[in-house]
PDB file of C-alpha atoms in Angstrom:
ATOM      1  CA  MET Q   1     104.571 -17.723 252.686  1.00  0.00           C
ATOM      2  CA  ILE Q   2     108.345 -16.169 252.485  1.00  0.00           C
ATOM      3  CA  THR Q   3     109.064 -13.342 250.880  1.00  0.00           C
ATOM      4  CA  LEU Q   4     112.221 -12.468 249.104  1.00  0.00           C
ATOM      5  CA  THR Q   5     113.169  -9.294 246.835  1.00  0.00           C
ATOM      6  CA  ALA Q   6     116.461  -7.943 246.067  1.00  0.00           C
ATOM      7  CA  SER Q   7     116.607  -4.302 245.098  1.00  0.00           C
ATOM      8  CA  GLN Q   8     118.699  -0.800 244.641  1.00  0.00           C
ATOM      9  CA  ASN Q   9     117.959   2.244 246.070  1.00  0.00           C
ATOM     10  CA  HIS Q  10     120.774   5.031 244.549  1.00  0.00           C
ATOM     11  CA  ASN Q  11     123.450   3.507 246.609  1.00  0.00           C
ATOM     12  CA  GLN Q  12     122.534   1.157 248.374  1.00  0.00           C
ATOM     13  CA  PHE Q  13     121.803  -2.902 247.376  1.00  0.00           C
ATOM     14  CA  ILE Q  14     119.206  -3.774 249.840  1.00  0.00           C
ATOM     15  CA  ILE Q  15     117.875  -7.631 250.035  1.00  0.00           C
ATOM     16  CA  ASN Q  16     114.629  -7.965 252.117  1.00  0.00           C
ATOM     17  CA  VAL Q  17     113.543 -11.429 253.284  1.00  0.00           C
ATOM     18  CA  GLU Q  18     109.701 -11.301 254.562  1.00  0.00           C
ATOM     19  CA  ASP Q  19     107.000 -14.156 255.828  1.00  0.00           C
ATOM     20  CA  ASN Q  20     104.065 -14.109 257.688  1.00  0.00           C
ATOM     21  CA  GLY Q  21     104.970 -16.904 260.582  1.00  0.00           C
ATOM     22  CA  LYS Q  22     104.672 -16.689 264.295  1.00  0.00           C
ATOM     23  CA  GLY Q  23     107.559 -14.253 264.698  1.00  0.00           C
ATOM     24  CA  PHE Q  24     109.796 -13.729 267.738  1.00  0.00           C
ATOM     25  CA  ASP Q  25     111.021 -11.850 270.106  1.00  0.00           C
ATOM     26  CA  VAL Q  26     114.157  -9.635 268.236  1.00  0.00           C
ATOM     27  CA  SER Q  27     115.749  -8.949 271.757  1.00  0.00           C
ATOM     28  CA  LYS Q  28     116.963 -12.671 272.551  1.00  0.00           C
ATOM     29  CA  LEU Q  29     118.791 -12.404 269.083  1.00  0.00           C
ATOM     30  CA  THR Q  30     121.323 -11.062 271.664  1.00  0.00           C
ATOM     31  CA  ARG Q  31     121.525 -13.741 273.817  1.00  0.00           C
ATOM     32  CA  ALA Q  32     120.994 -17.353 270.710  1.00  0.00           C
ATOM     33  CA  GLU Q  33     123.871 -19.751 270.575  1.00  0.00           C
ATOM     34  CA  GLY Q  34     124.241 -20.023 266.812  1.00  0.00           C
ATOM     35  CA  LEU Q  35     125.882 -18.618 264.207  1.00  0.00           C
ATOM     36  CA  GLY Q  36     124.263 -17.894 260.928  1.00  0.00           C
ATOM     37  CA  LEU Q  37     122.886 -14.138 261.858  1.00  0.00           C
ATOM     38  CA  ARG Q  38     125.966 -13.624 263.615  1.00  0.00           C
ATOM     39  CA  ASN Q  39     127.714 -15.214 260.310  1.00  0.00           C
ATOM     40  CA  LEU Q  40     124.752 -13.086 258.239  1.00  0.00           C
ATOM     41  CA  GLN Q  41     125.575  -9.736 259.988  1.00  0.00           C
ATOM     42  CA  HIS Q  42     129.669 -10.124 259.988  1.00  0.00           C
ATOM     43  CA  ARG Q  43     129.797 -10.396 256.705  1.00  0.00           C
ATOM     44  CA  ALA Q  44     127.985  -7.706 255.776  1.00  0.00           C
ATOM     45  CA  ALA Q  45     130.431  -5.469 257.901  1.00  0.00           C
ATOM     46  CA  MET Q  46     132.800  -6.401 256.001  1.00  0.00           C
ATOM     47  CA  LEU Q  47     131.232  -4.756 253.066  1.00  0.00           C
ATOM     48  CA  SER Q  48     130.675  -2.287 254.474  1.00  0.00           C
ATOM     49  CA  GLY Q  49     126.611  -3.230 254.978  1.00  0.00           C
ATOM     50  CA  HIS Q  50     123.823  -4.371 257.827  1.00  0.00           C
ATOM     51  CA  VAL Q  51     121.863  -6.113 258.624  1.00  0.00           C
ATOM     52  CA  SER Q  52     118.621  -5.789 261.269  1.00  0.00           C
ATOM     53  CA  VAL Q  53     115.568  -8.416 261.754  1.00  0.00           C
ATOM     54  CA  HIS Q  54     112.251  -6.924 262.573  1.00  0.00           C
ATOM     55  CA  SER Q  55     109.524  -9.155 264.114  1.00  0.00           C
ATOM     56  CA  VAL Q  56     105.870  -9.457 265.937  1.00  0.00           C
ATOM     57  CA  ALA Q  57     103.861 -11.560 267.487  1.00  0.00           C
ATOM     58  CA  THR Q  58     101.837 -13.484 265.350  1.00  0.00           C
ATOM     59  CA  GLU Q  59     102.854 -11.812 262.363  1.00  0.00           C
ATOM     60  CA  GLY Q  60     106.002 -12.980 261.192  1.00  0.00           C
ATOM     61  CA  THR Q  61     109.361 -11.589 260.490  1.00  0.00           C
ATOM     62  CA  ARG Q  62     111.470  -9.272 258.347  1.00  0.00           C
ATOM     63  CA  LEU Q  63     115.159  -9.289 257.333  1.00  0.00           C
ATOM     64  CA  THR Q  64     116.539  -7.063 255.773  1.00  0.00           C
ATOM     65  CA  ILE Q  65     120.670  -6.723 254.596  1.00  0.00           C
ATOM     66  CA  ALA Q  66     121.815  -3.427 252.740  1.00  0.00           C
ATOM     67  CA  MET Q  67     124.971  -2.902 251.581  1.00  0.00           C
ATOM     68  CA  PRO Q  68     126.669  -0.046 249.717  1.00  0.00           C
ATOM     69  CA  VAL Q  69     126.668  -0.232 246.100  1.00  0.00           C
ATOM     70  CA  ARG Q  70     130.785   0.401 244.829  1.00  0.00           C
ATOM     71  CA  ALA Q  71     131.768   1.273 241.301  1.00  0.00           C
ATOM     72  CA  TYR Q  72     135.487  -1.040 240.994  1.00  0.00           C
TER      73      TYR Q  72
END
């Protein structure tokens, strides 16, 4: 099952994507050849945000994107 939530906490907009899959070793992300996560991190950084990944084997994965809310 996958859960997607979006919320605002004070001046931060937060997107969480969670699954109850098999999980993976997060330390291997720095050696990953794909561009998906790096692209997501780059785009979040362009908006002064950040991306975090938490995963535990057999328990699933949670990806969190947090960005500041700005008044334009």
